[in-house]
PDB file of C-alpha atoms in Angstrom:
ATOM      1  CA  MET A 442     -38.299 -72.221 -92.457  1.00 70.00           C
ATOM      2  CA  PHE A 443     -39.590 -75.233 -89.762  1.00 81.00           C
ATOM      3  CA  PHE A 444     -36.197 -76.278 -89.163  1.00 87.00           C
ATOM      4  CA  SER A 445     -34.700 -72.427 -89.227  1.00 86.00           C
ATOM      5  CA  ALA A 446     -36.803 -71.072 -86.496  1.00 85.00           C
ATOM      6  CA  LEU A 447     -36.445 -74.132 -84.193  1.00 86.00           C
ATOM      7  CA  PHE A 448     -32.756 -73.876 -84.427  1.00 85.00           C
ATOM      8  CA  ASN A 449     -32.016 -70.160 -83.702  1.00 84.00           C
ATOM      9  CA  GLN A 450     -35.124 -71.024 -81.077  1.00 84.00           C
ATOM     10  CA  GLN A 451     -32.227 -73.374 -79.133  1.00 86.00           C
ATOM     11  CA  PHE A 452     -29.463 -71.501 -79.472  1.00 83.00           C
ATOM     12  CA  ALA A 453     -31.319 -68.078 -78.254  1.00 82.00           C
ATOM     13  CA  GLN A 454     -32.606 -69.823 -75.948  1.00 79.00           C
ATOM     14  CA  LYS A 455     -29.073 -70.882 -74.449  1.00 73.00           C
ATOM     15  CA  VAL A 456     -27.782 -68.322 -71.502  1.00 58.00           C
ATOM     16  CA  LYS A 457     -24.168 -66.737 -73.344  1.00 60.00           C
ATOM     17  CA  GLY A 458     -21.209 -67.330 -71.614  1.00 54.00           C
ATOM     18  CA  SER A 459     -17.382 -67.798 -72.984  1.00 49.00           C
ATOM     19  CA  SER A 460     -16.230 -69.872 -75.311  1.00 57.00           C
ATOM     20  CA  SER A 461     -15.024 -73.196 -74.538  1.00 67.00           C
ATOM     21  CA  GLY A 462     -13.110 -73.675 -77.999  1.00 78.00           C
ATOM     22  CA  ILE A 463     -15.917 -76.455 -79.203  1.00 86.00           C
ATOM     23  CA  GLY A 464     -18.657 -75.869 -81.333  1.00 89.00           C
ATOM     24  CA  CYS A 465     -17.529 -71.577 -81.577  1.00 88.00           C
ATOM     25  CA  ILE A 466     -16.952 -69.142 -84.278  1.00 89.00           C
ATOM     26  CA  ASN A 467     -14.050 -67.195 -84.497  1.00 88.00           C
ATOM     27  CA  GLY A 468     -13.164 -67.742 -81.144  1.00 85.00           C
ATOM     28  CA  LYS A 469     -16.606 -67.029 -79.799  1.00 87.00           C
ATOM     29  CA  GLN A 470     -19.283 -68.612 -78.380  1.00 88.00           C
ATOM     30  CA  THR A 471     -22.122 -69.880 -81.356  1.00 90.00           C
ATOM     31  CA  LEU A 472     -24.983 -67.437 -80.617  1.00 88.00           C
ATOM     32  CA  GLY A 473     -27.137 -68.761 -83.965  1.00 89.00           C
ATOM     33  CA  ILE A 474     -27.280 -70.590 -87.173  1.00 90.00           C
ATOM     34  CA  ASP A 475     -27.673 -69.335 -91.447  1.00 91.00           C
ATOM     35  CA  ILE A 476     -28.980 -71.996 -93.505  1.00 94.00           C
ATOM     36  CA  LEU A 477     -27.550 -72.227 -96.287  1.00 94.00           C
ATOM     37  CA  GLN A 478     -28.857 -75.564 -98.017  1.00 95.00           C
ATOM     38  CA  ILE A 479     -31.067 -78.453 -96.765  1.00 95.00           C
ATOM     39  CA  ASN A 480     -31.996 -82.128 -98.678  1.00 95.00           C
ATOM     40  CA  ARG A 481     -33.961 -84.494 -98.300  1.00 94.00           C
ATOM     41  CA  VAL A 482     -31.924 -88.299 -98.377  1.00 95.00           C
ATOM     42  CA  LYS A 483     -32.522 -90.800-101.225  1.00 93.00           C
ATOM     43  CA  ASN A 484     -31.015 -93.896 -99.877  1.00 96.00           C
ATOM     44  CA  VAL A 485     -34.468 -96.614-100.556  1.00 95.00           C
ATOM     45  CA  PRO A 486     -31.858 -99.300 -99.548  1.00 96.00           C
ATOM     46  CA  LEU A 487     -31.022 -97.305 -95.841  1.00 96.00           C
ATOM     47  CA  TRP A 488     -35.018 -96.329 -95.871  1.00 96.00           C
ATOM     48  CA  LYS A 489     -36.191-100.118 -96.014  1.00 96.00           C
ATOM     49  CA  ARG A 490     -33.407-101.222 -93.839  1.00 96.00           C
ATOM     50  CA  TYR A 491     -35.278 -99.003 -91.252  1.00 97.00           C
ATOM     51  CA  CYS A 492     -39.248 -99.686 -91.728  1.00 95.00           C
ATOM     52  CA  LEU A 493     -37.837-103.411 -91.886  1.00 95.00           C
ATOM     53  CA  LYS A 494     -36.716-102.847 -88.147  1.00 95.00           C
ATOM     54  CA  ARG A 495     -39.605-100.718 -87.020  1.00 93.00           C
ATOM     55  CA  GLN A 496     -41.500-103.448 -87.937  1.00 90.00           C
ATOM     56  CA  LYS A 497     -39.133-105.882 -85.573  1.00 90.00           C
ATOM     57  CA  MET A 498     -39.505-103.716 -82.790  1.00 90.00           C
ATOM     58  CA  LYS A 499     -43.306-103.940 -82.823  1.00 85.00           C
ATOM     59  CA  LEU A 500     -43.673-107.324 -83.180  1.00 84.00           C
ATOM     60  CA  ALA A 501     -40.651-108.081 -80.588  1.00 78.00           C
ATOM     61  CA  SER A 502     -42.859-106.496 -77.523  1.00 66.00           C
ATOM     62  CA  GLY A 503     -46.035-107.757 -79.182  1.00 60.00           C
ATOM     63  CA  LYS A 504     -45.080-111.036 -78.813  1.00 57.00           C
ATOM     64  CA  GLY A 505     -45.216-112.179 -82.054  1.00 53.00           C
ATOM     65  CA  GLN A 506     -48.045-109.961 -82.578  1.00 57.00           C
ATOM     66  CA  SER A 507     -47.665-106.088 -84.350  1.00 58.00           C
ATOM     67  CA  TYR A 508     -47.940-103.633 -81.210  1.00 69.00           C
ATOM     68  CA  THR A 509     -47.837-100.017 -80.172  1.00 83.00           C
ATOM     69  CA  PHE A 510     -45.819 -98.667 -77.743  1.00 89.00           C
ATOM     70  CA  LYS A 511     -47.564 -95.067 -76.516  1.00 88.00           C
ATOM     71  CA  GLY A 512     -49.142 -96.993 -73.635  1.00 88.00           C
ATOM     72  CA  PHE A 513     -45.618 -97.904 -71.774  1.00 92.00           C
ATOM     73  CA  LYS A 514     -44.501 -96.438 -68.763  1.00 94.00           C
ATOM     74  CA  ASN A 515     -41.647 -94.505 -70.106  1.00 95.00           C
ATOM     75  CA  SER A 516     -44.106 -93.566 -73.202  1.00 95.00           C
ATOM     76  CA  ILE A 517     -46.443 -91.371 -71.284  1.00 95.00           C
ATOM     77  CA  TYR A 518     -43.429 -90.175 -69.510  1.00 96.00           C
ATOM     78  CA  LEU A 519     -41.994 -88.355 -72.448  1.00 96.00           C
ATOM     79  CA  GLN A 520     -45.806 -87.277 -73.246  1.00 95.00           C
ATOM     80  CA  LYS A 521     -45.440 -85.291 -69.837  1.00 95.00           C
ATOM     81  CA  HIS A 522     -41.501 -84.447 -70.495  1.00 95.00           C
ATOM     82  CA  LYS A 523     -41.513 -83.505 -74.507  1.00 94.00           C
ATOM     83  CA  MET A 524     -38.857 -83.656 -76.244  1.00 95.00           C
ATOM     84  CA  LYS A 525     -37.530 -80.242 -78.182  1.00 93.00           C
ATOM     85  CA  THR A 526     -38.543 -81.574 -81.659  1.00 92.00           C
ATOM     86  CA  PRO A 527     -41.712 -82.967 -83.101  1.00 89.00           C
ATOM     87  CA  ILE A 528     -42.865 -86.700 -82.690  1.00 93.00           C
ATOM     88  CA  LEU A 529     -43.548 -88.460 -85.802  1.00 94.00           C
ATOM     89  CA  ASP A 530     -44.898 -91.585 -84.667  1.00 93.00           C
ATOM     90  CA  GLU A 531     -47.026 -92.014 -81.353  1.00 92.00           C
ATOM     91  CA  ASP A 532     -46.303 -95.594 -81.577  1.00 92.00           C
ATOM     92  CA  MET A 533     -42.971 -95.953 -82.246  1.00 94.00           C
ATOM     93  CA  ASN A 534     -41.755 -92.679 -80.002  1.00 96.00           C
ATOM     94  CA  GLU A 535     -40.870 -91.824 -83.330  1.00 96.00           C
ATOM     95  CA  TYR A 536     -39.051 -88.138 -83.539  1.00 96.00           C
ATOM     96  CA  TRP A 537     -36.405 -85.957 -85.252  1.00 96.00           C
ATOM     97  CA  LEU A 538     -33.504 -86.003 -84.167  1.00 97.00           C
ATOM     98  CA  PHE A 539     -29.757 -84.301 -84.281  1.00 97.00           C
ATOM     99  CA  HIS A 540     -26.347 -86.218 -85.277  1.00 97.00           C
ATOM    100  CA  GLY A 541     -23.759 -83.802 -85.607  1.00 96.00           C
ATOM    101  CA  ALA A 542     -20.025 -84.977 -87.488  1.00 95.00           C
ATOM    102  CA  SER A 543     -17.632 -84.250 -89.590  1.00 95.00           C
ATOM    103  CA  TRP A 544     -18.322 -84.184 -93.193  1.00 96.00           C
ATOM    104  CA  ASP A 545     -15.832 -87.659 -93.914  1.00 95.00           C
ATOM    105  CA  THR A 546     -18.517 -89.085 -91.266  1.00 95.00           C
ATOM    106  CA  ILE A 547     -21.689 -87.542 -92.915  1.00 96.00           C
ATOM    107  CA  ARG A 548     -20.793 -89.566 -95.979  1.00 96.00           C
ATOM    108  CA  ILE A 549     -20.547 -92.365 -94.078  1.00 95.00           C
ATOM    109  CA  LEU A 550     -24.159 -92.160 -92.701  1.00 96.00           C
ATOM    110  CA  LEU A 551     -25.503 -90.986 -95.894  1.00 96.00           C
ATOM    111  CA  THR A 552     -24.045 -93.866 -98.017  1.00 95.00           C
ATOM    112  CA  THR A 553     -24.102 -96.847 -95.278  1.00 94.00           C
ATOM    113  CA  GLY A 554     -25.652 -96.054 -91.875  1.00 94.00           C
ATOM    114  CA  TYR A 555     -24.351 -95.567 -88.777  1.00 94.00           C
ATOM    115  CA  ASP A 556     -22.537 -99.129 -87.581  1.00 91.00           C
ATOM    116  CA  ASN A 557     -22.487 -99.577 -83.737  1.00 86.00           C
ATOM    117  CA  ARG A 558     -20.334-102.661 -83.736  1.00 84.00           C
ATOM    118  CA  ILE A 559     -17.625 -99.985 -84.634  1.00 80.00           C
ATOM    119  CA  GLY A 560     -18.980 -97.423 -82.467  1.00 75.00           C
ATOM    120  CA  SER A 561     -16.525 -95.860 -80.158  1.00 77.00           C
ATOM    121  CA  LEU A 562     -16.856 -96.361 -76.091  1.00 81.00           C
ATOM    122  CA  ASP A 563     -15.624 -93.607 -75.321  1.00 80.00           C
ATOM    123  CA  GLY A 564     -19.085 -92.065 -74.657  1.00 84.00           C
ATOM    124  CA  LYS A 565     -20.366 -91.220 -71.589  1.00 88.00           C
ATOM    125  CA  PHE A 566     -23.407 -94.671 -72.000  1.00 92.00           C
ATOM    126  CA  GLY A 567     -20.702 -96.686 -74.364  1.00 91.00           C
ATOM    127  CA  GLY A 568     -21.084 -98.074 -77.513  1.00 90.00           C
ATOM    128  CA  GLY A 569     -24.510 -96.472 -78.575  1.00 94.00           C
ATOM    129  CA  PHE A 570     -25.306 -93.803 -81.230  1.00 96.00           C
ATOM    130  CA  TYR A 571     -25.829 -90.516 -80.241  1.00 96.00           C
ATOM    131  CA  LEU A 572     -28.816 -88.438 -80.686  1.00 97.00           C
ATOM    132  CA  ALA A 573     -29.679 -85.495 -79.178  1.00 96.00           C
ATOM    133  CA  ASP A 574     -33.534 -83.276 -79.418  1.00 96.00           C
ATOM    134  CA  ASP A 575     -31.455 -79.964 -78.538  1.00 94.00           C
ATOM    135  CA  VAL A 576     -29.314 -78.611 -82.025  1.00 94.00           C
ATOM    136  CA  THR A 577     -26.576 -76.628 -79.652  1.00 93.00           C
ATOM    137  CA  LEU A 578     -25.232 -79.591 -78.206  1.00 94.00           C
ATOM    138  CA  SER A 579     -25.262 -81.315 -82.301  1.00 95.00           C
ATOM    139  CA  ASN A 580     -23.539 -78.090 -83.197  1.00 94.00           C
ATOM    140  CA  ARG A 581     -20.504 -79.456 -80.481  1.00 93.00           C
ATOM    141  CA  TYR A 582     -19.699 -82.712 -81.982  1.00 93.00           C
ATOM    142  CA  ILE A 583     -19.099 -81.093 -85.338  1.00 95.00           C
ATOM    143  CA  PRO A 584     -14.923 -80.170 -86.118  1.00 94.00           C
ATOM    144  CA  CYS A 585     -13.382 -77.214 -87.566  1.00 92.00           C
ATOM    145  CA  THR A 586     -13.944 -77.829 -91.728  1.00 92.00           C
ATOM    146  CA  LYS A 587     -10.105 -75.931 -91.973  1.00 90.00           C
ATOM    147  CA  CYS A 588      -8.002 -77.374 -88.646  1.00 89.00           C
ATOM    148  CA  GLY A 589     -10.111 -80.269 -87.500  1.00 88.00           C
ATOM    149  CA  GLY A 590     -10.402 -78.693 -83.801  1.00 89.00           C
ATOM    150  CA  GLY A 591     -13.254 -77.438 -81.775  1.00 88.00           C
ATOM    151  CA  ALA A 592     -15.335 -80.695 -81.472  1.00 89.00           C
ATOM    152  CA  ILE A 593     -15.984 -82.790 -78.264  1.00 88.00           C
ATOM    153  CA  PHE A 594     -13.283 -85.361 -78.163  1.00 86.00           C
ATOM    154  CA  ARG A 595     -10.986 -82.814 -80.510  1.00 87.00           C
ATOM    155  CA  SER A 596      -8.656 -80.696 -79.345  1.00 85.00           C
ATOM    156  CA  ASN A 597     -10.012 -76.973 -78.957  1.00 85.00           C
ATOM    157  CA  CYS A 598     -10.365 -74.751 -82.815  1.00 86.00           C
ATOM    158  CA  MET A 599      -7.429 -72.096 -82.824  1.00 82.00           C
ATOM    159  CA  CYS A 600      -8.021 -70.859 -86.182  1.00 87.00           C
ATOM    160  CA  LYS A 601      -9.062 -66.650 -85.748  1.00 85.00           C
ATOM    161  CA  ASP A 602     -11.511 -66.469 -88.706  1.00 91.00           C
ATOM    162  CA  ASN A 603     -13.444 -69.565 -89.614  1.00 90.00           C
ATOM    163  CA  SER A 604     -16.669 -67.615 -90.091  1.00 90.00           C
ATOM    164  CA  ALA A 605     -16.975 -68.625 -93.830  1.00 93.00           C
ATOM    165  CA  ASN A 606     -17.118 -72.648 -92.701  1.00 94.00           C
ATOM    166  CA  GLU A 607     -19.618 -74.669 -94.089  1.00 96.00           C
ATOM    167  CA  TYR A 608     -20.551 -77.465 -91.675  1.00 96.00           C
ATOM    168  CA  GLY A 609     -23.457 -80.829 -91.989  1.00 97.00           C
ATOM    169  CA  LEU A 610     -25.479 -81.237 -89.473  1.00 96.00           C
ATOM    170  CA  VAL A 611     -28.677 -84.515 -89.939  1.00 97.00           C
ATOM    171  CA  VAL A 612     -31.499 -85.101 -88.770  1.00 97.00           C
ATOM    172  CA  TYR A 613     -32.675 -88.650 -88.465  1.00 97.00           C
ATOM    173  CA  ARG A 614     -35.859 -90.035 -88.087  1.00 96.00           C
ATOM    174  CA  ALA A 615     -35.558 -92.156 -85.330  1.00 97.00           C
ATOM    175  CA  SER A 616     -37.845 -95.389 -83.548  1.00 97.00           C
ATOM    176  CA  LEU A 617     -36.903 -95.294 -79.560  1.00 97.00           C
ATOM    177  CA  GLY A 618     -39.177 -97.918 -79.156  1.00 95.00           C
ATOM    178  CA  ASP A 619     -39.637 -98.242 -74.745  1.00 95.00           C
ATOM    179  CA  PRO A 620     -36.389 -96.444 -74.120  1.00 97.00           C
ATOM    180  CA  GLN A 621     -34.992 -96.950 -70.855  1.00 96.00           C
ATOM    181  CA  ILE A 622     -35.295 -93.965 -69.231  1.00 97.00           C
ATOM    182  CA  VAL A 623     -31.955 -92.476 -67.005  1.00 95.00           C
ATOM    183  CA  HIS A 624     -31.768 -90.201 -64.230  1.00 93.00           C
ATOM    184  CA  MET A 625     -28.887 -90.811 -62.633  1.00 91.00           C
ATOM    185  CA  TYR A 626     -25.949 -91.229 -64.659  1.00 90.00           C
ATOM    186  CA  ASP A 627     -22.868 -93.494 -63.025  1.00 88.00           C
ATOM    187  CA  SER A 628     -19.852 -94.371 -64.996  1.00 82.00           C
ATOM    188  CA  GLN A 629     -19.206 -97.123 -63.420  1.00 82.00           C
ATOM    189  CA  GLU A 630     -22.350 -98.683 -64.943  1.00 85.00           C
ATOM    190  CA  TRP A 631     -22.468 -97.223 -68.052  1.00 88.00           C
ATOM    191  CA  LYS A 632     -18.487 -97.323 -69.320  1.00 82.00           C
ATOM    192  CA  LYS A 633     -18.348 -99.560 -71.994  1.00 85.00           C
ATOM    193  CA  ALA A 634     -21.541-100.511 -72.010  1.00 90.00           C
ATOM    194  CA  ARG A 635     -23.001-101.380 -75.727  1.00 92.00           C
ATOM    195  CA  ARG A 636     -26.856-102.346 -74.741  1.00 93.00           C
ATOM    196  CA  PRO A 637     -29.630-100.787 -72.320  1.00 95.00           C
ATOM    197  CA  HIS A 638     -30.346-102.403 -69.432  1.00 94.00           C
ATOM    198  CA  CYS A 639     -33.284-105.059 -69.328  1.00 94.00           C
ATOM    199  CA  LYS A 640     -36.238-104.326 -67.897  1.00 93.00           C
ATOM    200  CA  PRO A 641     -37.723-105.007 -64.567  1.00 92.00           C
ATOM    201  CA  HIS A 642     -37.992-108.627 -63.866  1.00 90.00           C
ATOM    202  CA  THR A 643     -37.579-109.608 -67.403  1.00 90.00           C
ATOM    203  CA  ASP A 644     -34.738-110.263 -69.322  1.00 90.00           C
ATOM    204  CA  GLU A 645     -35.882-108.579 -72.063  1.00 91.00           C
ATOM    205  CA  VAL A 646     -33.905-105.564 -72.989  1.00 94.00           C
ATOM    206  CA  TYR A 647     -35.312-101.426 -73.655  1.00 95.00           C
ATOM    207  CA  ASP A 648     -34.760-100.353 -77.324  1.00 96.00           C
ATOM    208  CA  SER A 649     -32.918 -97.136 -76.914  1.00 97.00           C
ATOM    209  CA  VAL A 650     -31.739 -94.834 -73.889  1.00 97.00           C
ATOM    210  CA  VAL A 651     -33.508 -91.138 -73.347  1.00 97.00           C
ATOM    211  CA  ALA A 652     -30.848 -89.868 -71.086  1.00 95.00           C
ATOM    212  CA  GLU A 653     -31.949 -87.158 -68.820  1.00 96.00           C
ATOM    213  CA  SER A 654     -31.209 -83.930 -68.280  1.00 93.00           C
ATOM    214  CA  ARG A 655     -30.342 -81.831 -65.390  1.00 91.00           C
ATOM    215  CA  GLU A 656     -33.291 -79.899 -66.565  1.00 90.00           C
ATOM    216  CA  ASN A 657     -35.641 -82.984 -66.212  1.00 91.00           C
ATOM    217  CA  GLY A 658     -33.879 -83.765 -62.421  1.00 90.00           C
ATOM    218  CA  ALA A 659     -31.370 -85.614 -63.769  1.00 90.00           C
ATOM    219  CA  ARG A 660     -27.859 -86.075 -61.589  1.00 89.00           C
ATOM    220  CA  SER A 661     -24.447 -87.843 -61.430  1.00 87.00           C
ATOM    221  CA  ARG A 662     -22.551 -90.441 -59.308  1.00 81.00           C
ATOM    222  CA  VAL A 663     -19.264 -89.416 -59.471  1.00 73.00           C
ATOM    223  CA  LYS A 664     -16.208 -90.984 -57.716  1.00 69.00           C
ATOM    224  CA  GLY A 665     -13.150 -88.545 -56.426  1.00 65.00           C
ATOM    225  CA  ARG A 666     -10.035 -89.497 -56.926  1.00 63.00           C
ATOM    226  CA  PHE A 667      -8.939 -89.358 -53.469  1.00 59.00           C
ATOM    227  CA  THR A 668     -12.784 -89.531 -52.247  1.00 62.00           C
ATOM    228  CA  GLY A 669     -16.173 -91.704 -52.548  1.00 62.00           C
ATOM    229  CA  PHE A 670     -18.891 -91.429 -54.005  1.00 68.00           C
ATOM    230  CA  SER A 671     -20.562 -87.816 -54.787  1.00 69.00           C
ATOM    231  CA  ILE A 672     -23.781 -86.457 -56.567  1.00 76.00           C
ATOM    232  CA  LYS A 673     -23.683 -84.048 -58.835  1.00 77.00           C
ATOM    233  CA  GLU A 674     -26.047 -82.241 -61.883  1.00 77.00           C
ATOM    234  CA  GLY A 675     -27.103 -84.231 -64.767  1.00 80.00           C
ATOM    235  CA  LEU A 676     -26.356 -83.932 -68.450  1.00 84.00           C
ATOM    236  CA  LYS A 677     -26.950 -80.092 -69.494  1.00 87.00           C
ATOM    237  CA  SER A 678     -29.153 -81.496 -72.243  1.00 91.00           C
ATOM    238  CA  ARG A 679     -31.328 -84.725 -73.181  1.00 94.00           C
ATOM    239  CA  GLU A 680     -29.120 -87.310 -75.005  1.00 96.00           C
ATOM    240  CA  MET A 681     -31.372 -90.162 -77.137  1.00 97.00           C
ATOM    241  CA  ILE A 682     -29.195 -93.522 -77.547  1.00 97.00           C
ATOM    242  CA  LEU A 683     -29.503 -96.420 -80.029  1.00 97.00           C
ATOM    243  CA  TYR A 684     -27.474 -99.905 -79.707  1.00 96.00           C
ATOM    244  CA  GLU A 685     -28.837-101.533 -82.772  1.00 95.00           C
ATOM    245  CA  ASN A 686     -27.668-100.917 -86.830  1.00 95.00           C
ATOM    246  CA  ASP A 687     -30.955 -99.805 -88.529  1.00 96.00           C
ATOM    247  CA  GLN A 688     -33.161 -97.315 -85.606  1.00 97.00           C
ATOM    248  CA  ALA A 689     -32.676 -94.442 -87.170  1.00 97.00           C
ATOM    249  CA  TYR A 690     -33.434 -92.587 -90.908  1.00 97.00           C
ATOM    250  CA  PRO A 691     -30.921 -89.577 -91.907  1.00 97.00           C
ATOM    251  CA  GLU A 692     -34.026 -88.100 -93.948  1.00 95.00           C
ATOM    252  CA  PHE A 693     -32.474 -84.842 -94.411  1.00 96.00           C
ATOM    253  CA  ILE A 694     -29.034 -82.837 -94.451  1.00 96.00           C
ATOM    254  CA  ILE A 695     -28.234 -79.478 -93.709  1.00 96.00           C
ATOM    255  CA  LYS A 696     -25.811 -77.619 -94.117  1.00 96.00           C
ATOM    256  CA  PHE A 697     -24.989 -73.906 -92.056  1.00 95.00           C
ATOM    257  CA  ARG A 698     -22.789 -71.564 -90.816  1.00 94.00           C
ATOM    258  CA  ARG A 699     -22.402 -70.401 -87.757  1.00 93.00           C
ATOM    259  CA  LYS A 700     -22.984 -67.266 -86.228  1.00 91.00           C
ATOM    260  CA  GLU A 701     -21.819 -64.776 -83.381  1.00 87.00           C
ATOM    261  CA  THR A 702     -25.079 -63.110 -82.647  1.00 84.00           C
ATOM    262  CA  LYS A 703     -28.499 -64.491 -82.416  1.00 80.00           C
ATOM    263  CA  VAL A 704     -30.257 -64.680 -85.607  1.00 76.00           C
ATOM    264  CA  SER A 705     -34.205 -63.025 -85.724  1.00 69.00           C
ATOM    265  CA  GLN A 706     -36.692 -65.212 -87.021  1.00 58.00           C
ATOM    266  CA  PRO A 707     -40.359 -64.215 -87.677  1.00 52.00           C
ATOM    267  CA  PHE A 708     -41.947 -67.152 -86.719  1.00 47.00           C
ATOM    268  CA  PHE A 709     -40.919 -68.459 -83.455  1.00 44.00           C
ATOM    269  CA  SER A 710     -43.735 -68.500 -82.197  1.00 48.00           C
ATOM    270  CA  HIS A 711     -45.372 -70.170 -84.202  1.00 49.00           C
ATOM    271  CA  LEU A 712     -43.308 -73.535 -84.637  1.00 50.00           C
ATOM    272  CA  GLY A 713     -46.164 -75.750 -84.034  1.00 51.00           C
ATOM    273  CA  SER A 714     -48.605 -74.352 -86.941  1.00 51.00           C
ATOM    274  CA  LEU A 715     -45.387 -74.973 -89.360  1.00 51.00           C
ATOM    275  CA  TRP A 716     -44.738 -78.297 -88.014  1.00 53.00           C
ATOM    276  CA  HIS A 717     -47.865 -79.682 -88.952  1.00 51.00           C
ATOM    277  CA  ARG A 718     -47.420 -77.692 -92.415  1.00 54.00           C
ATOM    278  CA  VAL A 719     -44.013 -79.953 -92.915  1.00 55.00           C
ATOM    279  CA  VAL A 720     -45.346 -83.030 -92.186  1.00 54.00           C
ATOM    280  CA  GLY A 721     -49.156 -82.406 -92.445  1.00 51.00           C
ATOM    281  CA  ASN A 722     -51.577 -85.610 -91.958  1.00 43.00           C
ATOM    282  CA  ASN A 723     -48.990 -87.861 -93.463  1.00 42.00           C
ATOM    283  CA  ARG A 724     -46.720 -88.717 -90.237  1.00 48.00           C
ATOM    284  CA  MET A 725     -46.124 -92.610 -91.085  1.00 46.00           C
ATOM    285  CA  ASN A 726     -45.857 -92.440 -94.884  1.00 53.00           C
ATOM    286  CA  GLU A 727     -43.271 -93.563 -96.515  1.00 53.00           C
ATOM    287  CA  PRO A 728     -40.829 -90.286 -97.202  1.00 53.00           C
ATOM    288  CA  GLN A 729     -41.455 -90.377-101.596  1.00 51.00           C
ATOM    289  CA  PHE A 730     -38.190 -90.056-103.833  1.00 51.00           C
TER     290      PHE A 730
END
């Protein structure tokens, strides 16, 4: 119930517009989703690798002692400019975040995990693993199961009827650690990137990147073909980018169908209480396999 309410609330908040042929249903903009199934992922090796990575991140920032990121400058920023998904662990800036992909890719992610060594460099922030706190963005990365189009980096979907298609979305438990907050996107600076930048006045690298949205004041520095650089609006939605393996664990796989109409949810005003019912007081506990 929690994910259904959260997802359809996020779709309901989007302004209806013309379809771009990406993340669409029957050539029209997706306005809601119908969740068919939610399964908890049971992959002990991936979970152990994730737990080990969390511990290494704590030790690295604590200079040999287990540390918390809660009081860091960028952690305080995220406390003021909250994610659209719940925080699981404030000490690690751990959130539930979304990743949309084809079923073939999802099978690999759930079996062996993501591997940034072979990640594409075509993303705005280079060769990282991209996550979102807004399902409407993740939906745009999921191709049509019939024609293989209709997603970012792919051709448009030309199917007349894809309403019966079943899509997959992975809900990751991701530890951002001490993230680099990026308000000004510069393609010359981030193109082909393989890691976040170093922290000011040190050679220590940030643990992840939070690419801010225009809602939070983000801008883009763009070079024109015949003109110099100009400043334009930033990303529509936040994106979180991880450049190291094992920094996120695929906790849930959600199967859904797209809807042409908004899906009403009776619990929209109670997402906070729903969240507490889902997680309770055991946010740090290992999933019970």
